[in-house]
Amino acid sequence: MKIADHIEMLEIKIPMGEHEMVIHPVVIYTEDQAVLIDTGVPGCYDTIMQQIDPAYPVKTIILSHDDLDHVGSLPQFLEATQDQLNVYAQAKDAGAINGTHPFAKAKPERIDTVLEPLSEHLQQSFRRVFSANTPDNVTHVLQGNEILPFGEGLQVIHTPGHTPGHTSFYDIASKTLFAADAMIVENGELQGPNPMFTLDMEQATESLRAFQQLPIETVICYHGGLFKGDIQQRLNEIVNPS
């Protein structure tokens, strides 16, 4: 779904047993490349690439945090670009993405379960990339409050709580917030972070105050997709419940 001239929200449907998970990576098109925010679960590469304009090669990936459904297909993107890929991630989650620290929430048995249906090649690629025995994957370590040179400026907003390094992004030109997992859209309503998957709910809710300082017109949540409406009123209701 096209959100602005340079922004597209993808819709990736992932079978999960008897259920289906729908995720929404975002693509920012620049003059010479497609910048992808988050890569889906392991094995999503082909599905994602089918939705990206082939005229724009993916040269940059921005990872909002280290959850498997956000970093899972990074190995395939690295393989496709022969490791010539710019990878951005926040400092506190960079260790897990580099393979030098464990994932914040994915225990080894959970990783085994996620990888088990995949081909041997994809399993080996995942384990190799997220290993301390291979070079670091993150080429650009984010601290927060930077302005990245994509579109007319992409503001970095460190929003810890869901994970220590969880990061959201604000496209200045279109006034679009890429909330990642800082918020969700459920039944058409903007909600705070999902407590089932959030490490520190108090911190995650407090992080939302940063959004109240921005003139947001559109929100894209990784889970739930697009939200338009009285965003600031809804944020106030989430941050300051009665």
mmCIF file with all atom_site columns, C-alpha atoms in Angstrom, residues 9-220:
data_model
loop_
_atom_site.group_PDB
_atom_site.id
_atom_site.type_symbol
_atom_site.label_atom_id
_atom_site.label_alt_id
_atom_site.label_comp_id
_atom_site.label_asym_id
_atom_site.label_entity_id
_atom_site.label_seq_id
_atom_site.pdbx_PDB_ins_code
_atom_site.Cartn_x
_atom_site.Cartn_y
_atom_site.Cartn_z
_atom_site.occupancy
_atom_site.B_iso_or_equiv
_atom_site.pdbx_formal_charge
_atom_site.auth_seq_id
_atom_site.auth_comp_id
_atom_site.auth_asym_id
_atom_site.auth_atom_id
_atom_site.pdbx_PDB_model_num
ATOM 1   C CA . MET A 1 9   ? 3.650  -0.346  3.521   1.00 0.00 ? 9   MET A CA 1
ATOM 2   C CA . LEU A 1 10  ? 3.972  -4.037  2.744   1.00 0.00 ? 10  LEU A CA 1
ATOM 3   C CA . GLU A 1 11  ? 1.566  -6.732  3.906   1.00 0.00 ? 11  GLU A CA 1
ATOM 4   C CA . ILE A 1 12  ? 3.179  -10.090 4.553   1.00 0.00 ? 12  ILE A CA 1
ATOM 5   C CA . LYS A 1 13  ? 0.965  -13.023 5.576   1.00 0.00 ? 13  LYS A CA 1
ATOM 6   C CA . ILE A 1 14  ? 2.721  -15.765 7.520   1.00 0.00 ? 14  ILE A CA 1
ATOM 7   C CA . PRO A 1 15  ? 1.048  -19.110 8.322   1.00 0.00 ? 15  PRO A CA 1
ATOM 8   C CA . MET A 1 16  ? 1.332  -19.941 12.030  1.00 0.00 ? 16  MET A CA 1
ATOM 9   C CA . GLY A 1 17  ? -0.198 -23.404 12.441  1.00 0.00 ? 17  GLY A CA 1
ATOM 10  C CA . GLU A 1 18  ? -3.954 -22.923 12.321  1.00 0.00 ? 18  GLU A CA 1
ATOM 11  C CA . HIS A 1 19  ? -3.546 -19.143 12.427  1.00 0.00 ? 19  HIS A CA 1
ATOM 12  C CA . GLU A 1 20  ? -1.975 -16.449 10.292  1.00 0.00 ? 20  GLU A CA 1
ATOM 13  C CA . MET A 1 21  ? 0.267  -13.592 11.335  1.00 0.00 ? 21  MET A CA 1
ATOM 14  C CA . VAL A 1 22  ? 0.222  -10.437 9.223   1.00 0.00 ? 22  VAL A CA 1
ATOM 15  C CA . ILE A 1 23  ? 3.184  -8.076  9.425   1.00 0.00 ? 23  ILE A CA 1
ATOM 16  C CA . HIS A 1 24  ? 3.890  -4.719  7.812   1.00 0.00 ? 24  HIS A CA 1
ATOM 17  C CA . PRO A 1 25  ? 7.492  -3.948  6.872   1.00 0.00 ? 25  PRO A CA 1
ATOM 18  C CA . VAL A 1 26  ? 7.964  -0.522  5.296   1.00 0.00 ? 26  VAL A CA 1
ATOM 19  C CA . VAL A 1 27  ? 9.908  0.505   2.191   1.00 0.00 ? 27  VAL A CA 1
ATOM 20  C CA . ILE A 1 28  ? 11.311 3.989   1.649   1.00 0.00 ? 28  ILE A CA 1
ATOM 21  C CA . TYR A 1 29  ? 12.282 4.660   -1.959  1.00 0.00 ? 29  TYR A CA 1
ATOM 22  C CA . THR A 1 30  ? 15.177 7.026   -2.623  1.00 0.00 ? 30  THR A CA 1
ATOM 23  C CA . GLU A 1 31  ? 16.797 8.017   -5.907  1.00 0.00 ? 31  GLU A CA 1
ATOM 24  C CA . ASP A 1 32  ? 18.909 4.877   -6.170  1.00 0.00 ? 32  ASP A CA 1
ATOM 25  C CA . GLN A 1 33  ? 17.650 2.323   -3.670  1.00 0.00 ? 33  GLN A CA 1
ATOM 26  C CA . ALA A 1 34  ? 14.898 0.825   -1.574  1.00 0.00 ? 34  ALA A CA 1
ATOM 27  C CA . VAL A 1 35  ? 15.396 1.158   2.175   1.00 0.00 ? 35  VAL A CA 1
ATOM 28  C CA . LEU A 1 36  ? 13.614 -1.651  4.013   1.00 0.00 ? 36  LEU A CA 1
ATOM 29  C CA . ILE A 1 37  ? 12.503 -1.332  7.625   1.00 0.00 ? 37  ILE A CA 1
ATOM 30  C CA . ASP A 1 38  ? 12.432 -4.860  9.138   1.00 0.00 ? 38  ASP A CA 1
ATOM 31  C CA . THR A 1 39  ? 12.726 -8.175  7.318   1.00 0.00 ? 39  THR A CA 1
ATOM 32  C CA . GLY A 1 40  ? 10.037 -10.509 8.656   1.00 0.00 ? 40  GLY A CA 1
ATOM 33  C CA . VAL A 1 41  ? 10.516 -14.021 9.984   1.00 0.00 ? 41  VAL A CA 1
ATOM 34  C CA . PRO A 1 42  ? 13.109 -16.409 8.535   1.00 0.00 ? 42  PRO A CA 1
ATOM 35  C CA . GLY A 1 43  ? 12.106 -17.350 5.013   1.00 0.00 ? 43  GLY A CA 1
ATOM 36  C CA . CYS A 1 44  ? 10.253 -14.108 4.146   1.00 0.00 ? 44  CYS A CA 1
ATOM 37  C CA . TYR A 1 45  ? 12.783 -12.841 1.629   1.00 0.00 ? 45  TYR A CA 1
ATOM 38  C CA . ASP A 1 46  ? 10.985 -13.884 -1.569  1.00 0.00 ? 46  ASP A CA 1
ATOM 39  C CA . THR A 1 47  ? 7.582  -12.667 -0.363  1.00 0.00 ? 47  THR A CA 1
ATOM 40  C CA . ILE A 1 48  ? 9.008  -9.283  0.585   1.00 0.00 ? 48  ILE A CA 1
ATOM 41  C CA . MET A 1 49  ? 10.939 -8.867  -2.660  1.00 0.00 ? 49  MET A CA 1
ATOM 42  C CA . GLN A 1 50  ? 7.802  -9.585  -4.691  1.00 0.00 ? 50  GLN A CA 1
ATOM 43  C CA . GLN A 1 51  ? 6.269  -6.439  -3.188  1.00 0.00 ? 51  GLN A CA 1
ATOM 44  C CA . ILE A 1 52  ? 9.257  -4.127  -3.736  1.00 0.00 ? 52  ILE A CA 1
ATOM 45  C CA . ASP A 1 53  ? 9.658  -2.216  -6.998  1.00 0.00 ? 53  ASP A CA 1
ATOM 46  C CA . PRO A 1 54  ? 12.421 -4.121  -8.845  1.00 0.00 ? 54  PRO A CA 1
ATOM 47  C CA . ALA A 1 55  ? 13.780 -0.846  -10.219 1.00 0.00 ? 55  ALA A CA 1
ATOM 48  C CA . TYR A 1 56  ? 15.088 -0.062  -6.724  1.00 0.00 ? 56  TYR A CA 1
ATOM 49  C CA . PRO A 1 57  ? 17.665 -2.487  -5.284  1.00 0.00 ? 57  PRO A CA 1
ATOM 50  C CA . VAL A 1 58  ? 17.575 -3.054  -1.538  1.00 0.00 ? 58  VAL A CA 1
ATOM 51  C CA . LYS A 1 59  ? 20.871 -1.596  -0.343  1.00 0.00 ? 59  LYS A CA 1
ATOM 52  C CA . THR A 1 60  ? 19.857 -0.616  3.192   1.00 0.00 ? 60  THR A CA 1
ATOM 53  C CA . ILE A 1 61  ? 17.956 -2.379  5.950   1.00 0.00 ? 61  ILE A CA 1
ATOM 54  C CA . ILE A 1 62  ? 16.875 -0.686  9.164   1.00 0.00 ? 62  ILE A CA 1
ATOM 55  C CA . LEU A 1 63  ? 16.011 -3.037  12.022  1.00 0.00 ? 63  LEU A CA 1
ATOM 56  C CA . SER A 1 64  ? 13.665 -1.705  14.687  1.00 0.00 ? 64  SER A CA 1
ATOM 57  C CA . HIS A 1 65  ? 14.755 -4.362  17.220  1.00 0.00 ? 65  HIS A CA 1
ATOM 58  C CA . ASP A 1 66  ? 15.989 -7.911  17.593  1.00 0.00 ? 66  ASP A CA 1
ATOM 59  C CA . ASP A 1 67  ? 12.740 -9.949  17.580  1.00 0.00 ? 67  ASP A CA 1
ATOM 60  C CA . LEU A 1 68  ? 12.762 -12.883 15.157  1.00 0.00 ? 68  LEU A CA 1
ATOM 61  C CA . ASP A 1 69  ? 9.817  -11.565 13.142  1.00 0.00 ? 69  ASP A CA 1
ATOM 62  C CA . HIS A 1 70  ? 11.808 -8.399  12.432  1.00 0.00 ? 70  HIS A CA 1
ATOM 63  C CA . VAL A 1 71  ? 15.346 -9.711  11.825  1.00 0.00 ? 71  VAL A CA 1
ATOM 64  C CA . GLY A 1 72  ? 14.565 -13.216 10.598  1.00 0.00 ? 72  GLY A CA 1
ATOM 65  C CA . SER A 1 73  ? 15.211 -12.779 6.874   1.00 0.00 ? 73  SER A CA 1
ATOM 66  C CA . LEU A 1 74  ? 18.290 -10.580 7.246   1.00 0.00 ? 74  LEU A CA 1
ATOM 67  C CA . PRO A 1 75  ? 20.549 -13.545 6.328   1.00 0.00 ? 75  PRO A CA 1
ATOM 68  C CA . GLN A 1 76  ? 18.834 -13.869 2.949   1.00 0.00 ? 76  GLN A CA 1
ATOM 69  C CA . PHE A 1 77  ? 19.216 -10.155 2.229   1.00 0.00 ? 77  PHE A CA 1
ATOM 70  C CA . LEU A 1 78  ? 22.893 -10.319 3.155   1.00 0.00 ? 78  LEU A CA 1
ATOM 71  C CA . GLU A 1 79  ? 23.326 -13.323 0.900   1.00 0.00 ? 79  GLU A CA 1
ATOM 72  C CA . ALA A 1 80  ? 21.532 -11.634 -2.005  1.00 0.00 ? 80  ALA A CA 1
ATOM 73  C CA . THR A 1 81  ? 23.730 -8.545  -1.769  1.00 0.00 ? 81  THR A CA 1
ATOM 74  C CA . GLN A 1 82  ? 26.918 -10.524 -1.128  1.00 0.00 ? 82  GLN A CA 1
ATOM 75  C CA . ASP A 1 83  ? 27.190 -8.808  2.275   1.00 0.00 ? 83  ASP A CA 1
ATOM 76  C CA . GLN A 1 84  ? 27.274 -5.348  0.616   1.00 0.00 ? 84  GLN A CA 1
ATOM 77  C CA . LEU A 1 85  ? 24.343 -4.154  2.708   1.00 0.00 ? 85  LEU A CA 1
ATOM 78  C CA . ASN A 1 86  ? 23.965 -1.201  5.038   1.00 0.00 ? 86  ASN A CA 1
ATOM 79  C CA . VAL A 1 87  ? 22.317 -2.436  8.239   1.00 0.00 ? 87  VAL A CA 1
ATOM 80  C CA . TYR A 1 88  ? 21.113 -0.005  10.906  1.00 0.00 ? 88  TYR A CA 1
ATOM 81  C CA . ALA A 1 89  ? 20.128 -1.015  14.451  1.00 0.00 ? 89  ALA A CA 1
ATOM 82  C CA . GLN A 1 90  ? 20.044 0.574   17.885  1.00 0.00 ? 90  GLN A CA 1
ATOM 83  C CA . ALA A 1 91  ? 23.067 0.019   20.109  1.00 0.00 ? 91  ALA A CA 1
ATOM 84  C CA . LYS A 1 92  ? 21.266 -1.995  22.793  1.00 0.00 ? 92  LYS A CA 1
ATOM 85  C CA . ASP A 1 93  ? 19.929 -4.567  20.333  1.00 0.00 ? 93  ASP A CA 1
ATOM 86  C CA . ALA A 1 94  ? 22.945 -4.578  18.007  1.00 0.00 ? 94  ALA A CA 1
ATOM 87  C CA . GLY A 1 95  ? 24.719 -7.322  19.977  1.00 0.00 ? 95  GLY A CA 1
ATOM 88  C CA . ALA A 1 96  ? 21.928 -9.822  19.347  1.00 0.00 ? 96  ALA A CA 1
ATOM 89  C CA . ILE A 1 97  ? 21.697 -8.846  15.687  1.00 0.00 ? 97  ILE A CA 1
ATOM 90  C CA . ASN A 1 98  ? 25.472 -9.293  15.373  1.00 0.00 ? 98  ASN A CA 1
ATOM 91  C CA . GLY A 1 99  ? 25.282 -12.679 17.074  1.00 0.00 ? 99  GLY A CA 1
ATOM 92  C CA . THR A 1 100 ? 27.525 -11.699 19.984  1.00 0.00 ? 100 THR A CA 1
ATOM 93  C CA . HIS A 1 101 ? 24.644 -11.643 22.503  1.00 0.00 ? 101 HIS A CA 1
ATOM 94  C CA . PRO A 1 102 ? 21.493 -13.744 22.843  1.00 0.00 ? 102 PRO A CA 1
ATOM 95  C CA . PHE A 1 103 ? 18.213 -12.447 21.464  1.00 0.00 ? 103 PHE A CA 1
ATOM 96  C CA . ALA A 1 104 ? 16.228 -10.550 24.085  1.00 0.00 ? 104 ALA A CA 1
ATOM 97  C CA . LYS A 1 105 ? 13.231 -12.890 23.923  1.00 0.00 ? 105 LYS A CA 1
ATOM 98  C CA . ALA A 1 106 ? 13.976 -15.817 21.594  1.00 0.00 ? 106 ALA A CA 1
ATOM 99  C CA . LYS A 1 107 ? 15.371 -18.751 23.554  1.00 0.00 ? 107 LYS A CA 1
ATOM 100 C CA . PRO A 1 108 ? 17.313 -21.448 21.647  1.00 0.00 ? 108 PRO A CA 1
ATOM 101 C CA . GLU A 1 109 ? 14.339 -23.815 21.679  1.00 0.00 ? 109 GLU A CA 1
ATOM 102 C CA . ARG A 1 110 ? 12.123 -21.112 20.190  1.00 0.00 ? 110 ARG A CA 1
ATOM 103 C CA . ILE A 1 111 ? 14.654 -20.504 17.430  1.00 0.00 ? 111 ILE A CA 1
ATOM 104 C CA . ASP A 1 112 ? 14.729 -24.241 16.705  1.00 0.00 ? 112 ASP A CA 1
ATOM 105 C CA . THR A 1 113 ? 10.936 -24.295 16.376  1.00 0.00 ? 113 THR A CA 1
ATOM 106 C CA . VAL A 1 114 ? 10.915 -21.309 13.985  1.00 0.00 ? 114 VAL A CA 1
ATOM 107 C CA . LEU A 1 115 ? 13.679 -22.742 11.811  1.00 0.00 ? 115 LEU A CA 1
ATOM 108 C CA . GLU A 1 116 ? 12.510 -26.358 11.736  1.00 0.00 ? 116 GLU A CA 1
ATOM 109 C CA . PRO A 1 117 ? 10.090 -26.028 8.735   1.00 0.00 ? 117 PRO A CA 1
ATOM 110 C CA . LEU A 1 118 ? 12.710 -24.283 6.596   1.00 0.00 ? 118 LEU A CA 1
ATOM 111 C CA . SER A 1 119 ? 15.227 -25.761 4.192   1.00 0.00 ? 119 SER A CA 1
ATOM 112 C CA . GLU A 1 120 ? 18.590 -26.855 5.516   1.00 0.00 ? 120 GLU A CA 1
ATOM 113 C CA . HIS A 1 121 ? 20.208 -23.988 3.615   1.00 0.00 ? 121 HIS A CA 1
ATOM 114 C CA . LEU A 1 122 ? 18.020 -21.357 5.291   1.00 0.00 ? 122 LEU A CA 1
ATOM 115 C CA . GLN A 1 123 ? 18.567 -22.902 8.718   1.00 0.00 ? 123 GLN A CA 1
ATOM 116 C CA . GLN A 1 124 ? 22.336 -22.940 8.289   1.00 0.00 ? 124 GLN A CA 1
ATOM 117 C CA . SER A 1 125 ? 22.348 -19.410 6.895   1.00 0.00 ? 125 SER A CA 1
ATOM 118 C CA . PHE A 1 126 ? 20.385 -18.090 9.901   1.00 0.00 ? 126 PHE A CA 1
ATOM 119 C CA . ARG A 1 127 ? 22.667 -19.791 12.418  1.00 0.00 ? 127 ARG A CA 1
ATOM 120 C CA . ARG A 1 128 ? 25.796 -18.655 10.606  1.00 0.00 ? 128 ARG A CA 1
ATOM 121 C CA . VAL A 1 129 ? 24.752 -15.006 10.296  1.00 0.00 ? 129 VAL A CA 1
ATOM 122 C CA . PHE A 1 130 ? 23.584 -14.699 13.905  1.00 0.00 ? 130 PHE A CA 1
ATOM 123 C CA . SER A 1 131 ? 26.800 -16.163 15.250  1.00 0.00 ? 131 SER A CA 1
ATOM 124 C CA . ALA A 1 132 ? 29.753 -14.631 17.049  1.00 0.00 ? 132 ALA A CA 1
ATOM 125 C CA . ASN A 1 133 ? 31.976 -16.533 14.613  1.00 0.00 ? 133 ASN A CA 1
ATOM 126 C CA . THR A 1 134 ? 31.009 -14.325 11.666  1.00 0.00 ? 134 THR A CA 1
ATOM 127 C CA . PRO A 1 135 ? 31.547 -10.594 11.045  1.00 0.00 ? 135 PRO A CA 1
ATOM 128 C CA . ASP A 1 136 ? 29.130 -8.107  12.614  1.00 0.00 ? 136 ASP A CA 1
ATOM 129 C CA . ASN A 1 137 ? 25.925 -7.595  10.645  1.00 0.00 ? 137 ASN A CA 1
ATOM 130 C CA . VAL A 1 138 ? 25.204 -4.071  11.878  1.00 0.00 ? 138 VAL A CA 1
ATOM 131 C CA . THR A 1 139 ? 27.150 -1.487  9.900   1.00 0.00 ? 139 THR A CA 1
ATOM 132 C CA . HIS A 1 140 ? 25.530 1.616   11.459  1.00 0.00 ? 140 HIS A CA 1
ATOM 133 C CA . VAL A 1 141 ? 24.815 1.685   15.199  1.00 0.00 ? 141 VAL A CA 1
ATOM 134 C CA . LEU A 1 142 ? 21.978 4.012   16.196  1.00 0.00 ? 142 LEU A CA 1
ATOM 135 C CA . GLN A 1 143 ? 21.858 5.848   19.512  1.00 0.00 ? 143 GLN A CA 1
ATOM 136 C CA . GLY A 1 144 ? 18.582 7.755   19.090  1.00 0.00 ? 144 GLY A CA 1
ATOM 137 C CA . ASN A 1 145 ? 17.588 11.219  17.832  1.00 0.00 ? 145 ASN A CA 1
ATOM 138 C CA . GLU A 1 146 ? 19.668 10.958  14.669  1.00 0.00 ? 146 GLU A CA 1
ATOM 139 C CA . ILE A 1 147 ? 18.242 12.092  11.346  1.00 0.00 ? 147 ILE A CA 1
ATOM 140 C CA . LEU A 1 148 ? 18.977 9.479   8.691   1.00 0.00 ? 148 LEU A CA 1
ATOM 141 C CA . PRO A 1 149 ? 19.409 10.661  5.060   1.00 0.00 ? 149 PRO A CA 1
ATOM 142 C CA . PHE A 1 150 ? 16.419 8.827   3.605   1.00 0.00 ? 150 PHE A CA 1
ATOM 143 C CA . GLY A 1 151 ? 13.481 10.643  2.037   1.00 0.00 ? 151 GLY A CA 1
ATOM 144 C CA . GLU A 1 152 ? 13.777 14.215  3.269   1.00 0.00 ? 152 GLU A CA 1
ATOM 145 C CA . GLY A 1 153 ? 14.983 12.939  6.622   1.00 0.00 ? 153 GLY A CA 1
ATOM 146 C CA . LEU A 1 154 ? 14.099 9.955   8.785   1.00 0.00 ? 154 LEU A CA 1
ATOM 147 C CA . GLN A 1 155 ? 14.127 10.745  12.495  1.00 0.00 ? 155 GLN A CA 1
ATOM 148 C CA . VAL A 1 156 ? 15.303 7.998   14.835  1.00 0.00 ? 156 VAL A CA 1
ATOM 149 C CA . ILE A 1 157 ? 13.322 7.629   18.075  1.00 0.00 ? 157 ILE A CA 1
ATOM 150 C CA . HIS A 1 158 ? 14.657 5.235   20.695  1.00 0.00 ? 158 HIS A CA 1
ATOM 151 C CA . THR A 1 159 ? 11.549 3.663   22.263  1.00 0.00 ? 159 THR A CA 1
ATOM 152 C CA . PRO A 1 160 ? 12.798 1.068   24.764  1.00 0.00 ? 160 PRO A CA 1
ATOM 153 C CA . GLY A 1 161 ? 10.522 -1.285  26.642  1.00 0.00 ? 161 GLY A CA 1
ATOM 154 C CA . HIS A 1 162 ? 9.427  -3.810  24.053  1.00 0.00 ? 162 HIS A CA 1
ATOM 155 C CA . THR A 1 163 ? 13.156 -4.605  23.912  1.00 0.00 ? 163 THR A CA 1
ATOM 156 C CA . PRO A 1 164 ? 16.008 -2.497  25.313  1.00 0.00 ? 164 PRO A CA 1
ATOM 157 C CA . GLY A 1 165 ? 16.934 -1.229  21.859  1.00 0.00 ? 165 GLY A CA 1
ATOM 158 C CA . HIS A 1 166 ? 13.493 -0.954  20.300  1.00 0.00 ? 166 HIS A CA 1
ATOM 159 C CA . THR A 1 167 ? 13.437 1.983   17.896  1.00 0.00 ? 167 THR A CA 1
ATOM 160 C CA . SER A 1 168 ? 10.710 3.781   15.972  1.00 0.00 ? 168 SER A CA 1
ATOM 161 C CA . PHE A 1 169 ? 11.147 6.114   13.012  1.00 0.00 ? 169 PHE A CA 1
ATOM 162 C CA . TYR A 1 170 ? 9.449  9.294   11.819  1.00 0.00 ? 170 TYR A CA 1
ATOM 163 C CA . ASP A 1 171 ? 9.405  10.339  8.177   1.00 0.00 ? 171 ASP A CA 1
ATOM 164 C CA . ILE A 1 172 ? 9.578  14.121  8.355   1.00 0.00 ? 172 ILE A CA 1
ATOM 165 C CA . ALA A 1 173 ? 8.259  14.876  4.850   1.00 0.00 ? 173 ALA A CA 1
ATOM 166 C CA . SER A 1 174 ? 5.072  12.801  5.074   1.00 0.00 ? 174 SER A CA 1
ATOM 167 C CA . LYS A 1 175 ? 4.608  13.097  8.866   1.00 0.00 ? 175 LYS A CA 1
ATOM 168 C CA . THR A 1 176 ? 4.433  9.314   9.053   1.00 0.00 ? 176 THR A CA 1
ATOM 169 C CA . LEU A 1 177 ? 5.437  7.389   12.167  1.00 0.00 ? 177 LEU A CA 1
ATOM 170 C CA . PHE A 1 178 ? 6.800  3.866   11.760  1.00 0.00 ? 178 PHE A CA 1
ATOM 171 C CA . ALA A 1 179 ? 6.016  2.620   15.259  1.00 0.00 ? 179 ALA A CA 1
ATOM 172 C CA . ALA A 1 180 ? 7.317  -0.947  14.792  1.00 0.00 ? 180 ALA A CA 1
ATOM 173 C CA . ASP A 1 181 ? 6.116  -2.777  17.959  1.00 0.00 ? 181 ASP A CA 1
ATOM 174 C CA . ALA A 1 182 ? 5.895  0.313   20.180  1.00 0.00 ? 182 ALA A CA 1
ATOM 175 C CA . MET A 1 183 ? 2.171  0.263   19.376  1.00 0.00 ? 183 MET A CA 1
ATOM 176 C CA . ILE A 1 184 ? -0.260 -2.029  17.586  1.00 0.00 ? 184 ILE A CA 1
ATOM 177 C CA . VAL A 1 185 ? -3.491 -1.545  15.642  1.00 0.00 ? 185 VAL A CA 1
ATOM 178 C CA . GLU A 1 186 ? -6.224 -3.889  16.812  1.00 0.00 ? 186 GLU A CA 1
ATOM 179 C CA . ASN A 1 187 ? -9.757 -3.901  15.400  1.00 0.00 ? 187 ASN A CA 1
ATOM 180 C CA . GLY A 1 188 ? -9.001 -0.569  13.740  1.00 0.00 ? 188 GLY A CA 1
ATOM 181 C CA . GLU A 1 189 ? -7.949 1.097   17.004  1.00 0.00 ? 189 GLU A CA 1
ATOM 182 C CA . LEU A 1 190 ? -4.487 2.315   17.932  1.00 0.00 ? 190 LEU A CA 1
ATOM 183 C CA . GLN A 1 191 ? -3.286 0.562   21.075  1.00 0.00 ? 191 GLN A CA 1
ATOM 184 C CA . GLY A 1 192 ? -0.154 0.600   23.212  1.00 0.00 ? 192 GLY A CA 1
ATOM 185 C CA . PRO A 1 193 ? 2.457  -2.153  23.108  1.00 0.00 ? 193 PRO A CA 1
ATOM 186 C CA . ASN A 1 194 ? 1.290  -5.742  23.397  1.00 0.00 ? 194 ASN A CA 1
ATOM 187 C CA . PRO A 1 195 ? 2.024  -6.749  27.019  1.00 0.00 ? 195 PRO A CA 1
ATOM 188 C CA . MET A 1 196 ? 2.395  -10.410 26.063  1.00 0.00 ? 196 MET A CA 1
ATOM 189 C CA . PHE A 1 197 ? 5.523  -9.634  24.047  1.00 0.00 ? 197 PHE A CA 1
ATOM 190 C CA . THR A 1 198 ? 6.898  -6.579  25.863  1.00 0.00 ? 198 THR A CA 1
ATOM 191 C CA . LEU A 1 199 ? 9.771  -6.912  28.319  1.00 0.00 ? 199 LEU A CA 1
ATOM 192 C CA . ASP A 1 200 ? 9.033  -3.744  30.312  1.00 0.00 ? 200 ASP A CA 1
ATOM 193 C CA . MET A 1 201 ? 5.506  -2.370  29.889  1.00 0.00 ? 201 MET A CA 1
ATOM 194 C CA . GLU A 1 202 ? 6.069  0.651   32.111  1.00 0.00 ? 202 GLU A CA 1
ATOM 195 C CA . GLN A 1 203 ? 9.108  1.726   30.123  1.00 0.00 ? 203 GLN A CA 1
ATOM 196 C CA . ALA A 1 204 ? 7.431  0.922   26.802  1.00 0.00 ? 204 ALA A CA 1
ATOM 197 C CA . THR A 1 205 ? 4.411  3.067   27.663  1.00 0.00 ? 205 THR A CA 1
ATOM 198 C CA . GLU A 1 206 ? 6.622  5.904   28.873  1.00 0.00 ? 206 GLU A CA 1
ATOM 199 C CA . SER A 1 207 ? 8.520  5.744   25.573  1.00 0.00 ? 207 SER A CA 1
ATOM 200 C CA . LEU A 1 208 ? 5.336  6.730   23.740  1.00 0.00 ? 208 LEU A CA 1
ATOM 201 C CA . ARG A 1 209 ? 5.598  10.238  25.168  1.00 0.00 ? 209 ARG A CA 1
ATOM 202 C CA . ALA A 1 210 ? 8.247  10.951  22.536  1.00 0.00 ? 210 ALA A CA 1
ATOM 203 C CA . PHE A 1 211 ? 5.546  10.625  19.878  1.00 0.00 ? 211 PHE A CA 1
ATOM 204 C CA . GLN A 1 212 ? 3.500  13.361  21.535  1.00 0.00 ? 212 GLN A CA 1
ATOM 205 C CA . GLN A 1 213 ? 6.137  15.881  20.454  1.00 0.00 ? 213 GLN A CA 1
ATOM 206 C CA . LEU A 1 214 ? 5.670  15.118  16.753  1.00 0.00 ? 214 LEU A CA 1
ATOM 207 C CA . PRO A 1 215 ? 3.061  16.361  14.231  1.00 0.00 ? 215 PRO A CA 1
ATOM 208 C CA . ILE A 1 216 ? 2.055  12.826  13.207  1.00 0.00 ? 216 ILE A CA 1
ATOM 209 C CA . GLU A 1 217 ? -0.586 12.365  10.509  1.00 0.00 ? 217 GLU A CA 1
ATOM 210 C CA . THR A 1 218 ? -0.162 8.644   9.832   1.00 0.00 ? 218 THR A CA 1
ATOM 211 C CA . VAL A 1 219 ? 0.988  5.705   11.963  1.00 0.00 ? 219 VAL A CA 1
ATOM 212 C CA . ILE A 1 220 ? 2.179  2.372   10.628  1.00 0.00 ? 220 ILE A CA 1
#
